[in-house]
Short mmCIF file of C-alpha atoms in Angstrom, two decimals:
data_model
loop_
_atom_site.label_atom_id
_atom_site.label_comp_id
_atom_site.label_asym_id
_atom_site.label_seq_id
_atom_site.Cartn_x
_atom_site.Cartn_y
_atom_site.Cartn_z
CA MET A 1 123.54 179.60 31.85
CA GLY A 2 124.04 180.62 28.22
CA SER A 3 126.29 183.55 29.15
CA LYS A 4 128.41 181.30 31.35
CA ARG A 5 128.86 178.84 28.48
CA ILE A 6 129.95 181.70 26.23
CA ARG A 7 132.49 182.85 28.80
CA TYR A 8 133.97 179.34 29.04
CA ARG A 9 134.15 179.04 25.26
CA ARG A 10 135.88 182.39 24.98
CA ALA A 11 138.37 181.36 27.68
CA ALA A 12 139.20 178.14 25.82
CA ALA A 13 139.49 180.06 22.57
CA ALA A 14 141.91 182.50 24.21
CA VAL A 15 144.21 179.68 25.33
CA ALA A 16 144.14 178.08 21.89
CA ALA A 17 144.65 181.39 20.05
CA GLY A 18 147.58 182.28 22.28
CA ALA A 19 149.21 178.94 21.50
CA LEU A 20 148.99 179.34 17.72
CA PRO A 21 152.24 181.34 17.24
CA CYS A 22 154.27 178.32 18.42
CA LEU A 23 153.92 176.86 14.92
CA ALA A 24 156.15 179.64 13.56
CA PHE A 25 159.08 178.44 15.69
CA PRO A 26 161.21 175.36 15.11
CA ALA A 27 160.59 172.49 14.83
CA PRO A 28 157.55 173.25 12.58
CA ALA A 29 159.39 176.46 11.52
CA LEU A 30 156.42 177.89 9.59
CA TRP A 31 158.04 181.33 9.67
CA TRP A 32 155.39 182.91 7.43
CA PHE A 33 152.67 181.90 9.91
CA ALA A 34 154.00 184.44 12.43
CA TYR A 35 152.52 187.27 10.31
CA VAL A 36 148.97 185.94 10.77
CA ALA A 37 149.25 183.89 13.98
CA LEU A 38 148.11 186.70 16.31
CA VAL A 39 145.03 187.60 14.27
CA PRO A 40 142.57 185.14 15.95
CA TRP A 41 143.71 186.20 19.42
CA MET A 42 143.45 189.90 18.58
CA LEU A 43 139.99 189.46 17.03
CA LEU A 44 138.88 187.80 20.25
CA LEU A 45 140.34 190.57 22.42
CA ARG A 46 138.79 193.40 20.40
CA SER A 47 135.35 191.84 20.91
CA ALA A 48 135.71 191.51 24.69
CA PRO A 49 132.64 193.13 26.32
CA THR A 50 134.66 194.69 29.15
CA GLY A 51 138.23 195.60 29.95
CA ARG A 52 138.23 192.98 32.70
CA ARG A 53 137.28 190.30 30.18
CA ALA A 54 140.02 191.45 27.79
CA ALA A 55 142.56 191.26 30.62
CA LEU A 56 141.46 187.70 31.46
CA GLU A 57 141.68 186.57 27.84
CA GLY A 58 145.07 188.25 27.45
CA TRP A 59 146.30 186.39 30.51
CA LEU A 60 144.93 183.03 29.31
CA GLY A 61 146.35 183.53 25.83
CA GLY A 62 149.76 184.45 27.25
CA ALA A 63 149.75 181.31 29.40
CA GLY A 64 148.78 179.24 26.36
CA PHE A 65 151.67 180.74 24.39
CA ILE A 66 154.20 179.92 27.12
CA VAL A 67 153.01 176.32 27.46
CA ALA A 68 153.00 175.79 23.69
CA VAL A 69 156.47 177.23 23.05
CA HIS A 70 157.99 175.53 26.13
CA HIS A 71 155.96 172.30 26.14
CA TRP A 72 159.19 170.28 25.89
CA LEU A 73 159.96 171.31 29.48
CA LEU A 74 157.17 169.05 30.78
CA PRO A 75 159.49 166.05 31.40
CA SER A 76 161.62 168.26 33.66
CA LEU A 77 159.06 170.53 35.32
CA HIS A 78 155.95 168.36 35.08
CA VAL A 79 152.88 170.17 36.41
CA PHE A 80 155.07 173.05 37.64
CA LEU A 81 155.09 174.35 34.06
CA LEU A 82 151.42 175.29 34.39
CA PRO A 83 151.72 177.70 37.36
CA LEU A 84 154.87 179.11 35.77
CA ALA A 85 152.95 179.75 32.54
CA ALA A 86 150.11 181.30 34.52
CA LEU A 87 152.57 183.67 36.19
CA VAL A 88 154.30 184.72 32.97
CA GLY A 89 150.96 184.96 31.15
CA LEU A 90 150.06 187.96 33.32
CA LEU A 91 152.56 189.99 31.31
CA TRP A 92 150.20 190.02 28.30
CA ILE A 93 147.41 191.84 30.15
CA PRO A 94 148.60 195.37 29.21
CA TRP A 95 148.85 194.32 25.56
CA ALA A 96 145.35 192.84 25.65
CA LEU A 97 143.94 196.09 27.05
CA LEU A 98 145.67 198.05 24.29
CA VAL A 99 144.17 195.75 21.65
CA ARG A 100 140.66 196.30 23.02
CA GLU A 101 141.19 200.04 23.41
CA PHE A 102 142.49 200.71 19.89
CA LEU A 103 140.93 197.93 17.83
CA GLY A 104 137.61 197.45 19.63
CA GLY A 105 134.36 198.78 18.24
CA VAL A 106 134.70 200.89 15.11
CA PRO A 107 137.98 202.79 15.46
CA ASP A 108 138.32 205.96 13.41
CA PRO A 109 141.37 206.34 11.13
CA GLY A 110 143.32 208.19 13.83
CA ARG A 111 142.76 205.46 16.41
CA ALA A 112 143.55 202.79 13.81
CA ALA A 113 146.83 204.50 12.95
CA ALA A 114 147.70 204.73 16.65
CA ALA A 115 146.96 201.01 17.00
CA LEU A 116 149.67 200.20 14.46
CA LEU A 117 152.20 201.82 16.81
CA LEU A 118 150.90 201.18 20.31
CA VAL A 119 149.75 197.57 19.96
CA PRO A 120 153.20 196.37 18.77
CA ALA A 121 154.78 198.50 21.51
CA GLY A 122 152.58 196.78 24.09
CA TRP A 123 153.62 193.36 22.79
CA LEU A 124 157.28 194.32 23.03
CA LEU A 125 156.70 195.41 26.64
CA SER A 126 155.56 191.88 27.50
CA GLU A 127 158.56 190.37 25.69
CA LEU A 128 160.92 192.68 27.53
CA ALA A 129 159.45 191.83 30.94
CA ARG A 130 159.56 188.07 30.41
CA SER A 131 163.15 188.30 29.15
CA TRP A 132 164.26 188.63 32.76
CA GLN A 133 166.33 185.57 33.56
CA GLY A 134 164.21 184.67 36.58
CA LEU A 135 161.17 184.24 34.32
CA GLY A 136 162.99 181.99 31.88
CA GLY A 137 164.81 184.54 29.73
CA PRO A 138 164.11 185.71 26.17
CA TRP A 139 163.27 182.29 24.76
CA GLY A 140 160.48 182.30 22.18
CA LEU A 141 160.51 186.00 21.28
CA LEU A 142 158.22 186.41 18.30
CA GLY A 143 160.97 187.94 16.17
CA ALA A 144 163.12 184.84 16.72
CA SER A 145 160.71 182.87 14.53
CA GLN A 146 162.24 184.71 11.54
CA TRP A 147 165.73 183.27 12.02
CA GLN A 148 165.87 181.83 8.48
CA VAL A 149 164.47 184.86 6.62
CA PRO A 150 167.33 187.02 5.22
CA PRO A 151 165.41 190.35 5.17
CA ALA A 152 164.37 189.82 8.80
CA LEU A 153 167.96 189.02 9.76
CA ARG A 154 169.01 192.30 8.15
CA LEU A 155 166.43 194.08 10.32
CA ALA A 156 167.96 192.36 13.35
CA SER A 157 171.33 193.91 12.46
CA VAL A 158 169.65 197.33 12.83
CA GLY A 159 167.45 196.90 15.90
CA GLY A 160 167.98 193.38 17.17
CA VAL A 161 165.31 190.74 17.50
CA TRP A 162 163.11 193.46 19.07
CA LEU A 163 162.72 195.29 15.77
CA VAL A 164 161.69 192.07 14.05
CA SER A 165 159.06 191.40 16.73
CA LEU A 166 157.65 194.88 16.26
CA LEU A 167 157.31 194.41 12.52
CA VAL A 168 155.62 191.00 12.88
CA VAL A 169 153.05 192.34 15.37
CA ALA A 170 152.41 195.44 13.23
CA VAL A 171 151.56 193.24 10.23
CA ASN A 172 149.17 191.19 12.38
CA CYS A 173 147.56 194.40 13.60
CA GLY A 174 147.12 195.67 10.04
CA LEU A 175 145.43 192.41 9.03
CA VAL A 176 142.99 192.69 11.95
CA LEU A 177 142.02 196.17 10.79
CA LEU A 178 141.54 194.94 7.22
CA ILE A 179 139.35 192.05 8.37
CA ALA A 180 137.25 193.68 11.08
CA VAL A 181 137.21 197.44 10.38
CA PRO A 182 136.43 198.26 6.74
CA GLY A 183 136.58 201.99 7.48
CA ALA A 184 140.20 201.68 8.58
CA ARG A 185 141.53 200.12 5.40
CA VAL A 186 143.58 203.18 4.46
CA PRO A 187 145.72 203.27 7.64
CA ALA A 188 145.85 199.45 7.65
CA VAL A 189 147.20 199.26 4.11
CA ALA A 190 149.54 202.17 4.83
CA GLY A 191 150.87 200.41 7.94
CA VAL A 192 151.51 197.09 6.22
CA THR A 193 153.05 198.89 3.26
CA GLY A 194 155.28 200.82 5.65
CA CYS A 195 156.56 197.56 7.12
CA VAL A 196 157.38 196.26 3.64
CA VAL A 197 159.08 199.53 2.65
CA LEU A 198 161.13 199.59 5.86
CA THR A 199 162.28 196.02 5.32
CA GLY A 200 163.16 196.76 1.69
CA ALA A 201 165.06 199.91 2.58
CA VAL A 202 167.08 198.09 5.23
CA TRP A 203 167.77 195.26 2.79
CA LEU A 204 168.98 197.63 0.09
CA TRP A 205 170.90 200.25 2.02
CA VAL A 206 172.14 198.83 5.32
CA PRO A 207 175.71 197.62 4.69
CA ARG A 208 176.47 193.93 4.99
CA PRO A 209 179.34 192.74 7.18
CA GLU A 210 182.68 192.98 5.41
CA VAL A 211 184.17 189.50 5.24
CA SER A 212 187.86 189.38 6.14
CA GLY A 213 189.43 185.96 6.26
CA ALA A 214 188.15 182.71 7.70
CA LEU A 215 188.69 180.16 10.44
CA ARG A 216 188.52 176.40 10.15
CA VAL A 217 186.47 175.39 13.17
CA ALA A 218 185.66 171.79 14.04
CA VAL A 219 182.50 170.94 16.00
CA VAL A 220 182.61 167.68 17.95
CA GLN A 221 179.22 166.07 18.65
CA PRO A 222 179.60 162.74 20.51
CA GLY A 223 175.87 161.94 20.63
CA LEU A 224 173.79 160.37 23.36
CA VAL A 225 175.48 158.45 26.15
CA ALA A 226 173.47 156.21 28.43
CA ASP A 227 173.05 157.51 31.98
CA GLY A 228 175.18 155.71 34.51
CA PRO A 229 178.08 156.09 36.93
CA ASP A 230 180.60 156.17 34.09
CA SER A 231 178.57 158.28 31.63
CA THR A 232 180.83 161.32 31.95
CA GLU A 233 183.92 159.23 31.20
CA GLN A 234 182.17 157.62 28.22
CA ARG A 235 181.22 161.05 26.87
CA PHE A 236 184.79 162.30 27.31
CA ALA A 237 186.18 159.21 25.55
CA ALA A 238 183.73 159.65 22.66
CA GLY A 239 184.76 163.28 22.21
CA GLU A 240 188.40 162.24 22.42
CA ARG A 241 187.97 159.59 19.72
CA LEU A 242 186.12 161.94 17.33
CA THR A 243 188.64 164.73 17.87
CA ARG A 244 191.57 162.45 17.10
CA ALA A 245 190.08 161.87 13.63
CA LEU A 246 190.62 165.58 12.87
CA ALA A 247 194.40 165.21 12.74
CA GLY A 248 195.82 166.51 9.49
CA GLN A 249 192.78 168.65 8.56
CA ARG A 250 194.44 172.01 9.35
CA VAL A 251 191.94 173.06 11.99
CA ASP A 252 192.22 176.41 13.83
CA LEU A 253 189.89 175.53 16.73
CA VAL A 254 188.02 172.47 18.02
CA VAL A 255 184.79 173.07 19.97
CA TRP A 256 183.17 170.57 22.33
CA GLY A 257 179.66 170.93 23.70
CA GLU A 258 178.35 171.87 27.14
CA SER A 259 179.28 169.56 30.04
CA SER A 260 181.72 167.68 27.79
CA VAL A 261 184.18 167.36 30.71
CA GLY A 262 182.79 166.13 34.00
CA ALA A 263 185.67 166.88 36.38
CA ASP A 264 187.59 169.98 37.41
CA LEU A 265 190.82 169.97 35.42
CA ALA A 266 192.85 171.33 38.33
CA GLY A 267 191.95 168.22 40.32
CA ARG A 268 192.24 165.81 37.38
CA PRO A 269 195.62 166.34 35.71
CA ASP A 270 195.11 163.08 33.83
CA LEU A 271 192.16 164.59 31.95
CA ALA A 272 194.09 167.81 31.36
CA GLY A 273 196.94 165.73 29.96
CA ARG A 274 194.65 163.83 27.58
CA LEU A 275 193.18 167.11 26.30
CA ALA A 276 196.65 168.61 25.86
CA ALA A 277 197.77 165.54 23.92
CA LEU A 278 194.69 165.86 21.69
CA SER A 279 195.47 169.51 21.02
CA ALA A 280 199.02 168.63 20.04
CA GLU A 281 197.88 165.77 17.81
CA VAL A 282 195.23 167.84 16.00
CA GLY A 283 197.37 170.96 15.88
CA ALA A 284 194.69 173.24 17.29
CA PRO A 285 193.40 174.39 20.69
CA LEU A 286 190.29 172.80 22.18
CA LEU A 287 187.42 174.75 23.72
CA VAL A 288 185.84 172.32 26.17
CA ASN A 289 183.15 172.83 28.78
CA VAL A 290 183.73 171.70 32.35
CA ASP A 291 180.67 170.91 34.47
CA ALA A 292 182.11 170.05 37.85
CA ARG A 293 182.54 170.97 41.47
CA ARG A 294 185.40 173.34 42.12
CA PRO A 295 187.14 173.27 45.50
CA ALA A 296 186.55 176.22 47.81
CA GLY A 297 189.17 178.48 49.31
CA PRO A 298 192.91 178.33 48.71
CA VAL A 299 193.65 175.24 46.65
CA ALA A 300 197.08 174.35 45.41
CA PRO A 301 196.99 173.08 41.84
CA ALA A 302 197.48 169.38 41.47
CA ALA A 303 200.71 168.12 40.02
CA ALA A 304 200.45 168.36 36.27
CA ALA A 305 200.71 165.40 34.01
CA PRO A 306 203.69 165.56 31.64
CA ASP A 307 201.48 166.48 28.68
CA ALA A 308 199.65 169.11 30.72
CA ALA A 309 202.66 170.72 32.23
CA ALA A 310 201.25 174.04 32.32
CA PHE A 311 198.39 175.25 34.20
CA SER A 312 199.12 178.90 33.72
CA ALA A 313 199.18 181.39 36.56
CA PRO A 314 195.69 182.70 35.78
CA VAL A 315 194.23 179.20 36.10
CA ALA A 316 196.00 178.50 39.35
CA ALA A 317 194.94 181.85 40.77
CA ALA A 318 191.35 181.36 39.73
CA ALA A 319 191.26 177.90 41.23
CA SER A 320 192.86 179.07 44.45
CA THR A 321 190.29 181.78 45.07
CA ALA A 322 187.18 179.96 43.79
CA ASP A 323 184.04 179.62 45.85
CA GLY A 324 183.14 176.02 46.43
CA GLY A 325 180.32 174.71 44.28
CA ILE A 326 179.48 173.46 40.81
CA TYR A 327 180.37 175.68 37.87
CA LYS A 328 179.90 175.35 34.14
CA SER A 329 183.02 176.73 32.53
CA SER A 330 184.34 177.15 29.00
CA VAL A 331 188.04 176.27 29.16
CA LEU A 332 190.58 176.71 26.37
CA VAL A 333 193.21 173.95 26.23
CA GLY A 334 196.38 174.01 24.12
CA PRO A 335 199.24 171.55 23.60
CA ARG A 336 200.69 172.53 26.99
CA GLY A 337 197.43 172.25 28.86
CA PRO A 338 194.82 174.88 29.84
CA THR A 339 195.88 178.27 28.51
CA GLY A 340 194.47 180.21 31.48
CA ASP A 341 191.37 181.40 29.61
CA ARG A 342 188.19 180.27 31.33
CA TYR A 343 184.65 181.62 31.29
CA ASP A 344 182.21 180.67 34.06
CA LYS A 345 178.55 180.66 33.02
CA MET A 346 176.81 183.76 34.35
CA ARG A 347 173.11 183.24 33.59
CA LEU A 348 171.77 179.96 34.86
CA VAL A 349 168.65 178.11 33.71
CA PRO A 350 165.84 178.50 36.27
CA PHE A 351 164.98 175.12 37.83
CA GLY A 352 167.44 173.33 35.53
CA GLU A 353 170.58 174.80 37.16
CA TYR A 354 169.17 176.60 40.17
CA ILE A 355 165.81 176.97 41.87
CA PRO A 356 164.59 180.55 42.40
CA ALA A 357 163.63 181.10 46.04
CA ARG A 358 164.65 177.54 46.89
CA SER A 359 163.26 177.84 50.42
CA LEU A 360 159.78 178.28 48.91
CA LEU A 361 160.02 176.33 45.65
CA GLY A 362 162.47 173.60 46.55
CA TRP A 363 159.66 171.06 46.40
CA ALA A 364 159.98 171.22 42.60
CA THR A 365 162.85 168.72 42.89
CA SER A 366 160.36 166.07 44.02
CA VAL A 367 158.10 166.31 40.95
CA GLY A 368 160.61 166.84 38.13
CA LYS A 369 164.27 167.00 37.16
CA ALA A 370 164.89 170.32 38.85
CA ALA A 371 168.37 171.13 40.14
CA GLY A 372 169.13 169.40 43.40
CA GLU A 373 171.89 171.93 44.07
CA ASP A 374 172.26 175.48 42.77
CA ARG A 375 175.19 175.97 40.45
CA ARG A 376 177.47 178.95 40.99
CA ARG A 377 177.52 181.97 38.68
CA GLY A 378 180.47 183.52 36.92
CA ALA A 379 181.38 187.14 37.54
CA GLU A 380 181.96 188.61 34.07
CA PRO A 381 182.19 187.80 30.35
CA VAL A 382 185.54 186.63 29.02
CA LEU A 383 187.28 186.99 25.68
CA MET A 384 189.88 184.36 24.77
CA ASN A 385 192.85 184.87 22.47
CA LEU A 386 192.99 182.17 19.83
CA PRO A 387 196.50 180.63 19.80
CA GLY A 388 198.09 180.70 16.39
CA ARG A 389 195.77 183.45 15.10
CA PRO A 390 197.06 186.81 16.38
CA GLY A 391 194.33 189.38 16.91
CA VAL A 392 191.51 186.82 16.75
CA ARG A 393 189.50 186.56 19.96
CA ILE A 394 186.58 184.26 20.67
CA GLY A 395 183.61 185.01 22.91
CA PRO A 396 182.10 181.94 24.62
CA LEU A 397 178.56 181.57 25.89
CA VAL A 398 177.07 178.54 27.61
CA CYS A 399 173.67 176.97 26.94
CA PHE A 400 170.69 179.34 26.94
CA GLU A 401 172.94 182.39 27.27
CA SER A 402 172.71 182.43 23.46
CA ALA A 403 169.10 183.59 23.89
CA PHE A 404 170.21 186.89 25.47
CA PRO A 405 171.00 189.55 22.84
CA ASP A 406 172.86 191.74 25.31
CA MET A 407 175.46 189.07 26.13
CA SER A 408 176.65 188.49 22.56
CA ARG A 409 176.50 192.25 21.89
CA ARG A 410 178.79 192.87 24.88
CA LEU A 411 181.29 190.31 23.63
CA THR A 412 181.24 191.85 20.15
CA ARG A 413 181.75 195.37 21.50
CA ASP A 414 184.69 194.07 23.52
CA GLY A 415 186.33 192.68 20.40
CA ALA A 416 185.09 189.12 19.75
CA ALA A 417 185.69 187.92 16.18
CA LEU A 418 183.86 184.63 16.72
CA LEU A 419 180.94 183.88 19.03
CA ILE A 420 180.59 180.35 20.40
CA ALA A 421 177.67 178.77 22.25
CA GLN A 422 178.32 175.43 23.97
CA SER A 423 175.07 173.63 24.63
CA ALA A 424 173.49 170.32 25.63
CA THR A 425 169.83 169.47 25.08
CA SER A 426 170.07 165.72 25.56
CA SER A 427 167.24 165.78 28.11
CA PHE A 428 164.92 167.05 25.35
CA GLN A 429 166.36 165.05 22.46
CA ARG A 430 163.07 164.15 20.74
CA SER A 431 161.41 167.53 21.26
CA TRP A 432 161.45 170.92 19.55
CA ALA A 433 164.13 172.19 21.96
CA PRO A 434 167.28 171.32 19.92
CA ALA A 435 165.96 173.08 16.80
CA GLN A 436 164.73 176.09 18.75
CA HIS A 437 168.06 176.44 20.50
CA ALA A 438 170.16 176.14 17.35
CA SER A 439 168.07 178.79 15.58
CA LEU A 440 168.98 181.42 18.18
CA ALA A 441 172.57 181.51 16.96
CA ALA A 442 171.41 182.83 13.58
CA LEU A 443 169.79 185.84 15.28
CA ARG A 444 172.86 186.57 17.39
CA ALA A 445 175.17 186.33 14.38
CA ALA A 446 172.99 188.72 12.35
CA GLU A 447 172.59 191.19 15.22
CA ASP A 448 176.30 191.45 15.87
CA GLY A 449 177.77 190.92 12.40
CA ARG A 450 179.93 188.10 13.74
CA PRO A 451 179.87 184.38 12.92
CA MET A 452 178.53 182.08 15.59
CA VAL A 453 179.18 178.41 16.30
CA HIS A 454 176.49 176.48 18.18
CA ALA A 455 178.15 173.27 19.40
CA THR A 456 176.15 170.65 21.29
CA LEU A 457 176.74 167.22 22.74
CA THR A 458 173.81 165.57 21.00
CA GLY A 459 172.59 167.97 18.29
CA ILE A 460 171.45 170.12 16.73
CA SER A 461 174.87 171.72 16.13
CA ALA A 462 175.04 174.52 13.55
CA VAL A 463 177.28 177.33 12.31
CA TYR A 464 176.14 180.72 11.02
CA GLY A 465 178.01 183.43 9.15
CA PRO A 466 178.15 187.13 10.06
CA SER A 467 174.83 187.86 8.31
CA GLY A 468 173.06 184.97 10.05
CA GLU A 469 173.36 182.72 7.00
CA ARG A 470 173.87 178.99 7.49
CA VAL A 471 177.46 177.80 6.98
CA GLY A 472 177.64 174.17 5.92
CA GLY A 473 175.13 171.61 7.09
CA ALA A 474 173.73 171.31 10.58
CA LEU A 475 174.49 168.19 12.63
CA PRO A 476 171.16 166.52 13.46
CA THR A 477 170.38 164.84 16.75
CA SER A 478 171.19 161.47 15.18
CA ALA A 479 174.78 162.45 14.29
CA ARG A 480 177.89 161.30 16.14
CA THR A 481 180.70 163.02 14.35
CA ALA A 482 183.25 165.80 14.14
CA ARG A 483 182.83 168.22 11.25
CA VAL A 484 185.07 171.03 10.05
CA TYR A 485 183.45 174.31 8.98
CA GLU A 486 185.04 177.13 6.99
CA VAL A 487 183.77 180.05 9.09
CA PRO A 488 183.98 183.53 7.50
CA LEU A 489 185.19 186.33 9.76
CA ALA A 490 183.94 189.90 9.42
CA ARG A 491 184.97 193.45 10.22
CA GLY A 492 182.93 196.50 11.07
CA SER A 493 180.05 197.08 13.41
CA THR A 494 176.31 196.69 12.95
CA TYR A 495 173.82 199.36 13.95
CA TYR A 496 172.58 197.05 16.70
CA VAL A 497 176.05 196.72 18.20
CA ARG A 498 176.46 200.51 18.09
CA PHE A 499 173.04 201.60 19.33
CA GLY A 500 171.76 198.59 21.22
CA ASP A 501 168.12 198.00 22.15
CA TRP A 502 166.84 201.31 20.79
CA PRO A 503 163.48 199.79 19.66
CA VAL A 504 162.79 198.91 23.29
CA GLY A 505 163.55 202.47 24.42
CA ALA A 506 161.40 203.92 21.64
CA CYS A 507 158.44 201.71 22.60
CA LEU A 508 158.75 202.53 26.28
CA ALA A 509 158.82 206.25 25.42
CA LEU A 510 155.77 205.87 23.17
CA LEU A 511 153.82 204.04 25.86
CA ALA A 512 154.85 206.63 28.44
CA VAL A 513 153.56 209.43 26.20
CA TYR A 514 150.29 207.56 25.71
CA CYS A 515 149.86 207.00 29.45
CA ALA A 516 150.62 210.68 30.16
CA ALA A 517 148.13 211.79 27.51
CA GLU A 518 145.46 209.49 28.91
CA GLY A 519 146.12 210.78 32.41
CA ALA A 520 145.85 214.39 31.27
CA ARG A 521 142.67 213.64 29.33
CA SER A 522 141.04 211.95 32.28
CA LEU A 523 141.88 214.92 34.47
CA GLY A 524 140.52 217.32 31.86
CA LEU A 525 137.24 215.47 31.65
CA ARG A 526 136.51 216.06 35.32
CA LYS A 527 133.97 218.84 35.65
CA PRO A 528 134.77 221.56 38.16
CA ALA A 529 132.76 221.33 41.35
CA PRO A 530 129.70 223.64 41.42
CA ALA A 531 129.95 226.81 43.44
CA PRO A 532 128.55 226.40 46.99
CA GLU A 533 125.09 227.80 47.70
CA PRO A 534 125.00 230.96 49.85
CA THR A 535 124.42 230.21 53.51
CA THR A 536 122.88 233.60 54.47
CA PRO A 537 119.54 234.96 53.21
CA PRO A 538 119.70 237.71 50.58
CA ALA A 539 119.46 241.26 51.80
CA ARG A 540 116.10 243.00 51.42
CA THR A 541 115.91 246.15 49.36
CA ALA A 542 113.89 248.96 50.81
CA ARG A 543 111.20 250.33 48.55
CA GLY A 544 109.96 253.87 48.88
#
């Protein structure tokens, strides 16, 4: 009975310890806590009596982490969040086994030194696996908790958010060795010191983005609109009113949030005309976001309103060959109407915008706010030429696409001077979600050496410079306003843009070498089979 009680207590402790790192993320934003947050969980795993127990506690801790970081999804997913967390939590089992293997017992200095490499690599393996879009994407990566720490942002420019995660886990690992293994203090201190030296070297010697000019970008945040049959029109009218107040402020671009337009512009020339008139009045193009059903098959463009006389050929062609369904699209509108530049969202939010394996999981729509109909995906990223600024191209992303490092890196490699994320978190207005989402733009800006605008319908909207630094003040969830930001542009290319996710490749190679070495060692430990006994009696020797 006593052993069963101990097992239950350890299980509860694993869930709680796994949830602790959530405090390092916004909204609490205790960034420094990330460097100690894994210590209780790792101390528990190293004391697991068996590998099976370590695997169980790794799984429970992983599930606790997912629930804690994504708890704001409960109003949408309800109880479905728990089985989803249980599924994703399985990805921490390999890491848990590595913790027990290298930190359990009394590791010698060699094993302790190996722990400082392999344990962070194992953590990164779990982050990589759960970054698959079908499992929710790379939301809540441990390195993302350092979005407001300049030295960490500089590390991100070298190896992306992955390198920052590795450093954070390595520091936690060093602290575990210092606390639990007195004989391993030398490699522990050396490992933590190495992390500090690496960060300092990157801070001192990695070049900063070279600022070259600026753009005046206005972010329009209309605020909450009550749900109802005319809510989309009210939201459009609010954005229209706030945008009109920008006239005379010499703006280069006006950005609206996700789902700011609720009808396909090809079918609503009146809306296209109103947007074109706004663009002419403000003297700048508008980047809006259309969340609407697009007609299927060949569709002739509707007659244009006088102010929107010009759906360009690319728009008409795209509309005429579109698959029927609901798309979320970033659309650039000038004084003569849509310019022809449109980006259709490629990576959709699981359950929010589509249901994976709907035939099996479609029942989720009956217990939460899951998507009643799957939205359609775009085919490829799009760069848009900014009218009036020759050579300046903008790279739009929609909603949680800003969580994916590879998407903003692709846009930067293709020539984007400004990254823009259009978002809406109104369903989670009083939760940690708006702050978490806005913080991701700082990481993307630092990784790519390009400024990033995070524009939302209801806050938090924020702008970050090419080093990930905050530009101006953020617009809180209570704000209903349009604000102009002086956004610095930058030239050059970061190491991350040039070399990509090299920390991930290095960790996978390290783990592969370890697995190969373990396999060879296990084969070498097998004793050769004894020689078979003779089956015939020995010959007799004649004696004389």
